[in-house]
Tab-separated table of C-alpha atoms and ligand atoms in Angstrom:
chain	number	residue	atom	x	y	z
D	1	UNK	CA	84.817	142.001	83.326
D	2	UNK	CA	88.182	142.152	81.529
D	3	UNK	CA	87.617	145.726	80.245
D	4	UNK	CA	87.298	147.072	83.799
D	5	UNK	CA	90.818	146.032	84.681
D	6	UNK	CA	93.626	148.523	84.456
D	7	UNK	CA	96.707	147.817	82.412
D	8	UNK	CA	98.674	147.295	85.602
D	9	UNK	CA	96.157	144.783	86.924
D	10	UNK	CA	96.282	142.777	83.713
D	11	UNK	CA	100.077	142.901	83.721
D	12	UNK	CA	100.221	141.809	87.355
D	13	UNK	CA	97.957	138.853	86.629
D	14	UNK	CA	100.042	137.727	83.701
D	15	UNK	CA	103.394	138.085	85.474
D	16	UNK	CA	102.745	137.147	89.097
D	17	UNK	CA	102.088	133.738	90.665
D	18	UNK	CA	99.587	132.885	93.373
D	19	UNK	CA	97.778	129.591	93.717
D	20	UNK	CA	94.017	130.089	93.605
D	21	UNK	CA	91.248	128.326	95.480
D	22	UNK	CA	90.555	125.126	93.564
D	23	UNK	CA	86.822	125.140	94.369
D	24	UNK	CA	86.491	128.528	92.655
D	25	UNK	CA	88.323	127.279	89.598
D	26	UNK	CA	86.190	124.144	89.313
D	27	UNK	CA	82.903	123.552	87.492
D	28	UNK	CA	79.808	122.198	89.261
D	29	UNK	CA	80.490	118.890	87.569
D	30	UNK	CA	84.024	118.766	88.997
D	31	UNK	CA	82.732	119.622	92.459
D	32	UNK	CA	80.217	116.780	92.278
D	33	UNK	CA	82.927	114.415	91.120
D	34	UNK	CA	85.112	115.428	94.062
D	35	UNK	CA	82.276	114.744	96.510
D	36	UNK	CA	81.518	111.402	94.888
D	37	UNK	CA	85.187	110.382	94.842
D	38	UNK	CA	85.490	111.105	98.548
D	39	UNK	CA	82.618	108.760	99.407
D	40	UNK	CA	84.839	105.908	98.215
D	41	UNK	CA	87.792	107.448	100.002
D	42	UNK	CA	85.978	107.665	103.332
D	43	UNK	CA	84.746	104.102	103.265
D	44	UNK	CA	88.252	102.913	102.389
D	45	UNK	CA	89.658	104.820	105.382
D	46	UNK	CA	87.201	102.980	107.629
D	47	UNK	CA	88.246	99.619	106.186
D	48	UNK	CA	92.014	100.149	106.311
D	49	UNK	CA	93.211	101.762	109.527
D	50	UNK	CA	96.513	99.872	109.698
D	51	UNK	CA	99.228	99.036	107.165
D	52	UNK	CA	98.222	95.355	107.264
D	53	UNK	CA	94.586	96.155	106.579
D	54	UNK	CA	95.640	98.488	103.775
D	55	UNK	CA	97.841	95.804	102.213
D	56	UNK	CA	94.956	93.337	102.477
D	57	UNK	CA	92.667	95.750	100.622
D	58	UNK	CA	95.377	96.271	97.984
D	59	UNK	CA	95.441	92.544	97.283
D	60	UNK	CA	91.642	92.320	97.057
D	61	UNK	CA	91.357	95.301	94.716
D	62	UNK	CA	94.370	94.247	92.641
D	63	UNK	CA	92.828	90.838	91.969
D	64	UNK	CA	89.447	92.418	91.167
D	65	UNK	CA	91.164	94.676	88.651
D	66	UNK	CA	93.063	92.002	86.762
D	67	UNK	CA	96.455	92.269	88.494
D	68	UNK	CA	98.454	89.053	88.879
D	69	UNK	CA	100.677	88.277	91.875
D	70	UNK	CA	104.378	88.629	91.075
D	71	UNK	CA	105.099	85.177	92.511
D	72	UNK	CA	102.543	83.651	90.164
D	73	UNK	CA	103.992	85.477	87.155
D	74	UNK	CA	107.440	84.117	88.028
D	75	UNK	CA	106.154	80.599	88.686
D	76	UNK	CA	104.195	80.491	85.421
D	77	UNK	CA	107.337	81.726	83.603
D	78	UNK	CA	105.308	84.509	82.004
D	79	UNK	CA	107.174	87.160	80.065
D	80	UNK	CA	106.562	90.845	80.578
D	81	UNK	CA	104.240	92.303	77.959
D	82	UNK	CA	102.418	95.539	77.315
D	83	UNK	CA	99.303	95.988	79.430
D	84	UNK	CA	100.322	93.318	81.934
D	85	UNK	CA	99.310	94.142	85.516
D	86	UNK	CA	101.387	92.812	88.388
D	87	UNK	CA	101.198	93.287	92.154
D	88	UNK	CA	103.301	92.191	95.071
D	89	UNK	CA	102.512	92.264	98.777
D	90	UNK	CA	105.648	92.372	100.910
D	91	UNK	CA	105.348	90.731	104.350
D	92	UNK	CA	101.676	91.725	104.519
D	93	UNK	CA	102.659	95.346	105.279
D	94	UNK	CA	103.816	96.980	102.075
D	95	UNK	CA	102.869	96.627	98.425
D	96	UNK	CA	103.895	97.356	94.852
D	97	UNK	CA	101.609	97.419	91.821
D	98	UNK	CA	102.524	97.998	88.207
D	99	UNK	CA	100.998	98.298	84.767
D	100	UNK	CA	103.467	97.429	82.027
D	101	UNK	CA	103.831	100.075	79.330
D	102	UNK	CA	104.547	99.906	75.621
D	103	UNK	CA	108.066	101.282	76.087
D	104	UNK	CA	110.904	99.145	77.375
D	105	UNK	CA	112.055	99.309	80.977
D	106	UNK	CA	115.298	100.963	79.870
D	107	UNK	CA	113.209	104.064	79.243
D	108	UNK	CA	112.260	104.291	82.890
D	109	UNK	CA	109.164	103.824	85.039
D	110	UNK	CA	106.624	106.418	86.182
D	111	UNK	CA	106.185	105.809	89.884
D	112	UNK	CA	103.982	107.115	92.648
D	113	UNK	CA	105.051	106.178	96.177
D	114	UNK	CA	103.107	106.654	99.393
D	115	UNK	CA	103.235	105.187	102.883
D	116	UNK	CA	100.459	103.180	104.500
D	117	UNK	CA	101.497	103.338	108.155
D	118	UNK	CA	100.182	106.142	110.371
D	119	UNK	CA	100.976	107.459	113.839
D	120	UNK	CA	99.238	105.348	116.460
D	121	UNK	CA	99.799	103.613	119.794
D	122	UNK	CA	101.300	100.107	119.782
D	123	UNK	CA	101.044	97.536	122.550
D	124	UNK	CA	104.239	96.530	124.332
D	125	UNK	CA	105.332	92.894	124.137
D	126	UNK	CA	104.148	92.125	127.662
D	127	UNK	CA	101.256	94.563	127.946
D	128	UNK	CA	98.649	93.166	130.345
D	129	UNK	CA	98.636	94.106	134.028
D	130	UNK	CA	96.259	94.818	136.868
D	131	UNK	CA	96.245	97.885	139.064
D	132	UNK	CA	93.599	99.264	141.438
D	133	UNK	CA	91.063	96.669	140.334
D	134	UNK	CA	91.465	97.577	136.678
D	135	UNK	CA	93.071	95.657	133.825
D	136	UNK	CA	95.289	97.780	131.583
D	137	UNK	CA	97.574	97.351	128.585
D	138	UNK	CA	101.001	98.962	128.425
D	139	UNK	CA	101.860	100.761	125.197
D	140	UNK	CA	104.658	102.399	123.236
D	141	UNK	CA	103.452	105.008	120.783
D	142	UNK	CA	104.430	104.834	117.116
D	143	UNK	CA	105.450	107.946	115.191
D	144	UNK	CA	105.388	111.588	116.188
D	145	UNK	CA	102.285	112.173	118.252
D	146	UNK	CA	101.222	114.889	120.671
D	147	UNK	CA	100.320	112.525	123.497
D	148	UNK	CA	97.608	114.705	125.028
D	149	UNK	CA	95.514	114.306	121.850
D	150	UNK	CA	95.203	110.535	122.318
D	151	UNK	CA	93.621	110.297	125.762
D	152	UNK	CA	89.916	110.272	126.741
D	153	UNK	CA	88.813	109.255	123.273
D	154	UNK	CA	87.288	105.944	122.109
D	155	UNK	CA	89.959	103.661	120.700
D	156	UNK	CA	89.911	100.428	118.729
D	157	UNK	CA	92.424	97.589	118.777
D	158	UNK	CA	93.658	96.241	115.433
D	159	UNK	CA	96.327	93.750	114.514
D	160	UNK	CA	97.546	90.200	114.663
D	161	UNK	CA	98.666	87.713	117.261
D	162	UNK	CA	100.925	84.999	115.885
D	163	UNK	CA	100.866	81.837	117.957
D	164	UNK	CA	103.844	79.566	118.452
D	165	UNK	CA	102.243	77.161	115.993
D	166	UNK	CA	102.418	79.851	113.306
D	167	UNK	CA	98.675	80.347	113.331
D	168	UNK	CA	97.740	84.005	113.010
D	169	UNK	CA	94.793	85.432	114.902
D	170	UNK	CA	93.374	88.616	113.432
D	171	UNK	CA	92.050	91.190	115.885
D	172	UNK	CA	89.666	94.041	115.138
D	173	UNK	CA	87.861	95.296	118.224
D	174	UNK	CA	85.976	98.559	118.500
D	175	UNK	CA	84.844	99.131	114.922
D	176	UNK	CA	81.274	97.766	114.908
D	177	UNK	CA	78.485	99.863	116.425
D	178	UNK	CA	77.918	97.277	119.176
D	179	UNK	CA	81.611	96.539	119.809
D	180	UNK	CA	83.259	97.590	123.041
D	181	UNK	CA	85.872	100.359	122.725
D	182	UNK	CA	88.963	101.125	124.800
D	183	UNK	CA	90.372	104.356	126.129
D	184	UNK	CA	93.302	105.982	127.863
D	185	UNK	CA	92.164	107.953	130.892
D	186	UNK	CA	93.343	111.412	131.949
D	187	UNK	CA	93.434	113.316	135.209
D	188	UNK	CA	90.420	115.437	136.205
D	189	UNK	CA	91.085	119.209	136.081
D	190	UNK	CA	90.290	119.507	139.798
D	191	UNK	CA	93.440	117.555	140.673
D	192	UNK	CA	95.556	118.622	137.731
D	193	UNK	CA	97.173	121.699	139.236
D	194	UNK	CA	100.644	120.164	138.979
D	195	UNK	CA	100.026	118.521	135.623
D	196	UNK	CA	98.792	121.792	134.122
D	197	UNK	CA	102.005	123.581	135.151
D	198	UNK	CA	104.074	121.149	133.095
D	199	UNK	CA	105.120	121.594	129.497
D	200	UNK	CA	102.627	120.085	127.064
D	201	UNK	CA	105.207	117.503	126.026
D	202	UNK	CA	105.533	116.369	129.648
D	203	UNK	CA	101.932	116.690	130.883
D	204	UNK	CA	101.258	113.154	129.743
D	205	UNK	CA	104.149	110.711	129.715
D	206	UNK	CA	104.669	107.787	127.357
D	207	UNK	CA	104.487	105.344	130.264
D	208	UNK	CA	101.105	106.802	131.277
D	209	UNK	CA	99.514	105.884	127.961
D	210	UNK	CA	97.974	102.703	129.361
D	211	UNK	CA	94.832	101.378	127.765
D	212	UNK	CA	91.837	100.637	129.984
D	213	UNK	CA	90.928	97.022	129.193
D	214	UNK	CA	88.553	95.655	131.864
D	215	UNK	CA	87.420	95.620	135.495
D	216	UNK	CA	85.595	92.411	136.475
D	217	UNK	CA	87.529	90.110	138.845
D	218	UNK	CA	87.665	86.329	138.394
D	219	UNK	CA	85.765	84.831	141.270
D	220	UNK	CA	88.473	83.038	143.307
D	221	UNK	CA	89.829	84.347	146.594
D	222	UNK	CA	93.118	82.473	146.132
D	223	UNK	CA	94.042	84.280	142.904
D	224	UNK	CA	96.104	87.461	143.300
D	225	UNK	CA	95.360	89.238	140.004
D	226	UNK	CA	91.699	88.444	139.555
D	227	UNK	CA	90.848	91.124	136.953
D	228	UNK	CA	93.863	90.201	134.860
D	229	UNK	CA	92.892	86.534	135.039
D	230	UNK	CA	89.359	87.292	133.908
D	231	UNK	CA	90.732	89.194	130.893
D	232	UNK	CA	93.096	86.295	130.069
D	233	UNK	CA	90.137	83.926	130.309
D	234	UNK	CA	88.080	86.029	127.864
D	235	UNK	CA	91.054	86.285	125.478
D	236	UNK	CA	91.571	82.536	125.695
D	237	UNK	CA	87.911	81.818	124.977
D	238	UNK	CA	87.744	84.318	122.116
D	239	UNK	CA	91.114	83.767	120.418
D	240	UNK	CA	92.605	80.653	122.024
D	241	UNK	CA	95.616	82.641	123.218
D	242	UNK	CA	97.629	82.725	126.429
D	243	UNK	CA	99.538	85.701	127.841
D	244	UNK	CA	102.831	84.621	126.232
D	245	UNK	CA	101.228	85.001	122.785
D	246	UNK	CA	101.315	88.800	123.225
D	247	UNK	CA	105.080	88.565	122.758
D	248	UNK	CA	104.620	87.661	119.089
D	249	UNK	CA	101.786	90.068	118.348
D	250	UNK	CA	101.497	93.323	116.472
D	251	UNK	CA	98.567	95.122	118.034
D	252	UNK	CA	97.831	98.747	117.239
D	253	UNK	CA	95.534	101.150	119.035
D	254	UNK	CA	93.779	103.538	116.672
D	255	UNK	CA	90.821	105.917	117.027
D	256	UNK	CA	87.530	103.987	116.963
D	257	UNK	CA	85.533	106.567	115.044
D	258	UNK	CA	84.802	106.588	111.332
D	259	UNK	CA	85.687	109.123	108.643
D	260	UNK	CA	83.187	112.006	108.547
D	261	UNK	CA	82.296	115.018	106.456
D	262	UNK	CA	83.439	118.213	108.136
D	263	UNK	CA	81.902	121.656	107.675
D	264	UNK	CA	78.353	122.815	106.969
D	265	UNK	CA	79.167	122.652	103.259
D	266	UNK	CA	80.593	119.130	103.734
D	267	UNK	CA	83.721	120.220	101.855
D	268	UNK	CA	86.268	118.534	104.138
D	269	UNK	CA	87.066	115.007	105.242
D	270	UNK	CA	87.889	114.412	108.893
D	271	UNK	CA	89.440	111.040	109.705
D	272	UNK	CA	92.228	109.161	111.394
D	273	UNK	CA	95.275	108.212	109.326
D	274	UNK	CA	94.933	110.535	106.343
D	275	UNK	CA	98.706	110.937	106.585
D	276	UNK	CA	99.347	109.202	104.337
D	277	UNK	CA	96.280	107.266	103.296
D	278	UNK	CA	95.029	110.274	101.366
D	279	UNK	CA	97.983	109.854	98.991
D	280	UNK	CA	98.150	106.063	99.281
D	281	UNK	CA	94.457	105.628	98.423
D	282	UNK	CA	94.537	108.053	95.502
D	283	UNK	CA	97.776	106.535	94.152
D	284	UNK	CA	96.309	103.044	94.475
D	285	UNK	CA	93.055	104.111	92.820
D	286	UNK	CA	95.007	105.786	90.023
D	287	UNK	CA	96.965	102.639	89.139
D	288	UNK	CA	93.899	100.396	89.478
D	289	UNK	CA	91.979	102.610	87.043
D	290	UNK	CA	94.881	102.948	84.618
D	291	UNK	CA	94.338	101.725	81.052
D	292	UNK	CA	97.145	101.843	78.490
D	293	UNK	CA	100.434	103.504	79.333
D	294	UNK	CA	103.630	104.223	77.418
D	295	UNK	CA	106.059	104.049	80.326
D	296	UNK	CA	105.505	101.270	82.793
D	297	UNK	CA	103.539	102.730	85.715
D	298	UNK	CA	104.187	101.704	89.290
D	299	UNK	CA	102.659	102.394	92.676
D	300	UNK	CA	104.670	101.564	95.797
D	301	UNK	CA	103.032	101.613	99.226
D	302	UNK	CA	105.484	101.420	102.077
D	303	UNK	CA	105.381	100.828	105.814
D	304	UNK	CA	107.385	102.396	108.682
D	305	UNK	CA	107.639	105.896	107.182
D	306	UNK	CA	106.473	107.429	110.445
D	307	UNK	CA	109.475	106.001	112.277
D	308	UNK	CA	112.086	106.611	109.594
D	309	UNK	CA	111.290	104.140	106.785
D	310	UNK	CA	113.576	101.475	108.286
D	311	UNK	CA	113.034	97.742	108.238
D	312	UNK	CA	112.253	95.280	105.479
D	313	UNK	CA	108.799	96.765	104.893
D	314	UNK	CA	110.008	100.380	104.758
D	315	UNK	CA	111.152	102.542	101.863
D	316	UNK	CA	114.791	102.337	102.913
D	317	UNK	CA	114.759	98.598	102.167
D	318	UNK	CA	115.269	96.883	98.813
D	319	UNK	CA	111.505	96.452	98.433
D	320	UNK	CA	111.172	98.721	95.386
D	321	UNK	CA	114.535	97.782	93.903
D	322	UNK	CA	113.742	94.080	94.117
D	323	UNK	CA	110.376	94.535	92.448
D	324	UNK	CA	111.932	96.449	89.560
D	325	UNK	CA	114.718	93.830	89.363
D	326	UNK	CA	112.012	91.210	88.962
D	327	UNK	CA	110.404	93.246	86.180
D	328	UNK	CA	113.802	93.447	84.454
D	329	UNK	CA	114.255	89.722	84.856
D	330	UNK	CA	110.802	89.042	83.407
D	331	UNK	CA	111.437	91.359	80.452
D	332	UNK	CA	114.158	89.250	78.841
D	333	UNK	CA	115.670	85.788	78.874
D	334	UNK	CA	118.802	86.834	80.695
D	335	UNK	CA	118.764	89.063	83.759
D	336	UNK	CA	120.937	92.112	83.358
D	337	UNK	CA	121.928	94.240	86.308
D	338	UNK	CA	122.701	97.183	84.064
D	339	UNK	CA	119.112	97.154	82.789
D	340	UNK	CA	117.930	97.520	86.392
D	341	UNK	CA	120.316	100.395	87.054
D	342	UNK	CA	119.439	102.187	83.829
D	343	UNK	CA	115.763	101.645	84.413
D	344	UNK	CA	115.938	103.139	87.904
D	345	UNK	CA	118.054	106.111	86.928
D	346	UNK	CA	115.641	106.942	84.104
D	347	UNK	CA	112.602	106.528	86.328
D	348	UNK	CA	110.587	109.328	87.853
D	349	UNK	CA	108.572	109.338	91.037
D	350	UNK	CA	106.024	111.469	92.761
D	351	UNK	CA	106.721	110.877	96.437
D	352	UNK	CA	103.120	111.023	97.547
D	353	UNK	CA	102.888	112.450	101.032
D	354	UNK	CA	100.998	115.108	102.900
D	355	UNK	CA	102.029	118.671	103.628
D	356	UNK	CA	101.187	120.962	106.542
D	357	UNK	CA	98.349	123.247	105.441
D	358	UNK	CA	98.192	126.742	106.922
D	359	UNK	CA	96.014	126.675	110.049
D	360	UNK	CA	94.386	130.034	110.902
D	361	UNK	CA	94.576	129.096	114.598
D	362	UNK	CA	98.337	128.778	114.445
D	363	UNK	CA	99.697	131.599	112.394
D	364	UNK	CA	103.361	132.352	112.560
D	365	UNK	CA	104.775	128.855	112.197
D	366	UNK	CA	104.867	129.013	108.430
D	367	UNK	CA	106.068	131.372	105.745
D	368	UNK	CA	102.670	132.128	104.225
D	369	UNK	CA	104.119	132.772	100.794
D	370	UNK	CA	105.629	129.302	100.648
D	371	UNK	CA	103.271	127.240	102.772
D	372	UNK	CA	100.456	125.158	101.337
D	373	UNK	CA	96.735	125.733	101.839
D	374	UNK	CA	93.737	123.435	102.179
D	375	UNK	CA	91.645	123.585	99.000
D	376	UNK	CA	94.268	125.073	96.709
D	377	UNK	CA	95.072	121.859	94.916
D	378	UNK	CA	98.027	119.506	95.061
D	379	UNK	CA	101.264	120.500	96.751
D	380	UNK	CA	104.584	120.323	94.910
D	381	UNK	CA	107.239	120.405	97.585
D	382	UNK	CA	110.738	120.851	96.215
D	383	UNK	CA	112.591	120.120	99.408
D	384	UNK	CA	112.105	118.575	102.831
D	385	UNK	CA	114.472	118.522	105.805
D	386	UNK	CA	114.866	121.068	108.557
D	387	UNK	CA	117.131	123.933	109.595
D	388	UNK	CA	119.181	124.240	106.453
D	389	UNK	CA	117.372	121.456	104.553
D	390	UNK	CA	119.289	118.969	106.688
D	391	UNK	CA	118.288	115.363	106.082
D	392	UNK	CA	116.039	116.377	103.249
D	393	UNK	CA	115.503	115.550	99.628
D	394	UNK	CA	115.807	118.445	97.198
D	395	UNK	CA	114.174	117.901	93.798
D	396	UNK	CA	115.787	118.985	90.533
D	397	UNK	CA	114.218	122.028	88.835
D	398	UNK	CA	114.190	120.278	85.446
D	399	UNK	CA	111.763	117.726	86.874
D	400	UNK	CA	109.605	120.384	88.529
D	401	UNK	CA	109.359	122.292	85.240
D	402	UNK	CA	108.184	119.123	83.540
D	403	UNK	CA	105.505	118.592	86.176
D	404	UNK	CA	104.333	122.227	86.060
D	405	UNK	CA	103.861	121.827	82.340
D	406	UNK	CA	101.889	118.613	82.779
D	407	UNK	CA	99.620	119.944	85.520
D	408	UNK	CA	99.029	123.270	83.764
D	409	UNK	CA	98.184	121.529	80.493
D	410	UNK	CA	95.798	119.159	82.230
D	411	UNK	CA	94.204	121.983	84.236
D	412	UNK	CA	95.193	120.458	87.558
D	413	UNK	CA	95.407	123.105	90.311
D	414	UNK	CA	98.733	123.015	92.132
D	415	UNK	CA	100.615	125.033	94.705
D	416	UNK	CA	104.039	124.942	96.258
D	417	UNK	CA	104.613	123.997	99.880
D	418	UNK	CA	107.126	123.555	102.641
D	419	UNK	CA	106.680	122.120	106.096
D	420	UNK	CA	107.329	125.194	108.189
D	421	UNK	CA	109.459	128.254	108.821
D	422	UNK	CA	113.154	127.708	108.165
D	423	UNK	CA	114.267	127.607	111.800
D	424	UNK	CA	111.173	126.019	113.332
D	425	UNK	CA	111.345	122.400	112.324
D	426	UNK	CA	110.640	120.113	109.440
D	427	UNK	CA	110.466	116.534	108.396
D	428	UNK	CA	111.192	113.989	105.734
D	429	UNK	CA	109.382	111.551	103.494
D	430	UNK	CA	110.308	108.461	101.485
D	431	UNK	CA	111.712	110.717	98.718
D	432	UNK	CA	115.333	110.557	99.879
D	433	UNK	CA	115.457	106.754	99.860
D	434	UNK	CA	113.993	106.537	96.379
D	435	UNK	CA	116.372	109.284	95.218
D	436	UNK	CA	119.258	107.077	96.373
D	437	UNK	CA	118.250	104.545	93.722
D	438	UNK	CA	118.884	107.208	91.098
D	439	UNK	CA	115.195	107.927	90.565
D	440	UNK	CA	114.104	111.511	89.818
D	441	UNK	CA	111.775	112.321	92.690
D	442	UNK	CA	109.738	115.125	94.239
D	443	UNK	CA	107.203	115.267	97.041
D	444	UNK	CA	103.742	115.767	95.634
D	445	UNK	CA	100.686	115.408	97.856
D	446	UNK	CA	97.877	117.039	99.731
D	447	UNK	CA	97.730	119.770	102.398
D	448	UNK	CA	96.454	118.567	105.747
D	449	UNK	CA	95.276	120.186	108.966
D	450	UNK	CA	95.878	118.640	112.414
D	451	UNK	CA	98.561	116.325	110.999
D	452	UNK	CA	99.378	113.297	113.205
D	453	UNK	CA	96.308	113.888	115.386
D	454	UNK	CA	93.542	111.289	115.764
D	455	UNK	CA	91.319	113.397	113.460
D	456	UNK	CA	93.125	114.862	110.453
D	457	UNK	CA	91.467	117.181	107.939
D	458	UNK	CA	91.701	117.286	104.125
D	459	UNK	CA	89.767	119.134	101.436
D	460	UNK	CA	87.607	116.925	99.222
D	461	UNK	CA	88.666	118.963	96.217
D	462	UNK	CA	92.361	118.360	96.947
D	463	UNK	CA	91.742	114.622	97.346
D	464	UNK	CA	90.115	114.447	93.923
D	465	UNK	CA	92.787	116.665	92.359
D	466	UNK	CA	95.649	114.498	93.616
D	467	UNK	CA	93.957	111.394	92.194
D	468	UNK	CA	93.789	113.108	88.797
D	469	UNK	CA	97.410	114.254	89.110
D	470	UNK	CA	98.764	110.773	89.911
D	471	UNK	CA	96.774	109.382	86.990
D	472	UNK	CA	98.083	111.980	84.542
D	473	UNK	CA	101.637	111.534	85.772
D	474	UNK	CA	101.582	107.764	85.268
D	475	UNK	CA	100.043	108.249	81.817
D	476	UNK	CA	102.513	110.944	80.769
D	477	UNK	CA	105.207	110.321	78.132
T	1	MN	MN1	103.420	111.128	105.721
T	2	MN	MN1	103.563	111.609	109.051
């Protein structure tokens, strides 16, 4: 083939840069591995639809893979040593895992950080009411959703109810084949003349996102809210709760369907919550599978990213800093604050989050030369923010050069990406909060279609590639 190319063509190829389709660049063996890897990914997505469920899976898998709980390490007065595996679950909603390297902490940690919360619809504190012979639950959505996407679709209810006694009741309704599901209704087109004239953002209001929960009345003429009472009775029989218990609950409404293959060639994964479980799962898998490392490797999985990373389970908290402080404390007889600071400022992180892939149905919102594409490998995104990079994190070119070298040497397909056209909008990730600790950080994840919708799309090849990339990064010198 080579001899048919003109001198100009050869020169263009050697001098110009375009990311190629990763399927084309991959061997049959690699393709099979990508398909196989995504079987595990899909079943994990079905098991962990909320941050709590994800954190629970982290603990299970960590223990299976020889990780020891941080609290136990501290209690047993163990000292940090090469090959030691430690995990910590923070308030059941965020997690940190690490594999101790042969180098000292003063030489920095190789981190991968993802978030395990996803856009969804939360219940209000006093949710249950009856109207028109129907029982409904009031909600307040969580994260940036397009509300019209979340109605007339089967939904499941996940979460916990904490009773006054401290007892926690776990709720998962709508996931088994024979479970009931729930739904938010929408107006029929015949009567929607006014609704259809409204802006999409106003066609369905936040207060109208009420979940249909039941319709059989309790048989007693004297009772005013019979349907509500019947629901309370069922809840009491099933969980031993009363209405007041809703006030100390965290109940999340998520799509009831499972992850599926998409496309005749089965090349894509369609599922709820791939932002950011695609990066969280692959980062978790990478650290679980990790053998020996030079630098200590760490995986941090945070909550609340979709609403700004606030709170004591989010990336803006001291969650990561405290974990590393504990590592420093365990590494010598006397705790030194300067070791912590030096360790953090010499650490490097891949902020593992998704990017907006180019959607052929919606051309014009992205600069096609700088946007990311499904199936072209991992996305290295130098900066986030919007309209003048405001509120964003902008990675240092020295770090990007280092990563390019690593990925090119390891034959890992990569592309650049940005969220959208300069003046159109944008977003942020956990990168900025980690950068504040002095850590070298860049966003590095997977391109996604239909981001923040109930059914997000990824390429199986990209999922496998990002797993390999996180592994190589944590192993790198
Ligand atoms: Mn995200
Ligand atoms: Mn998001």
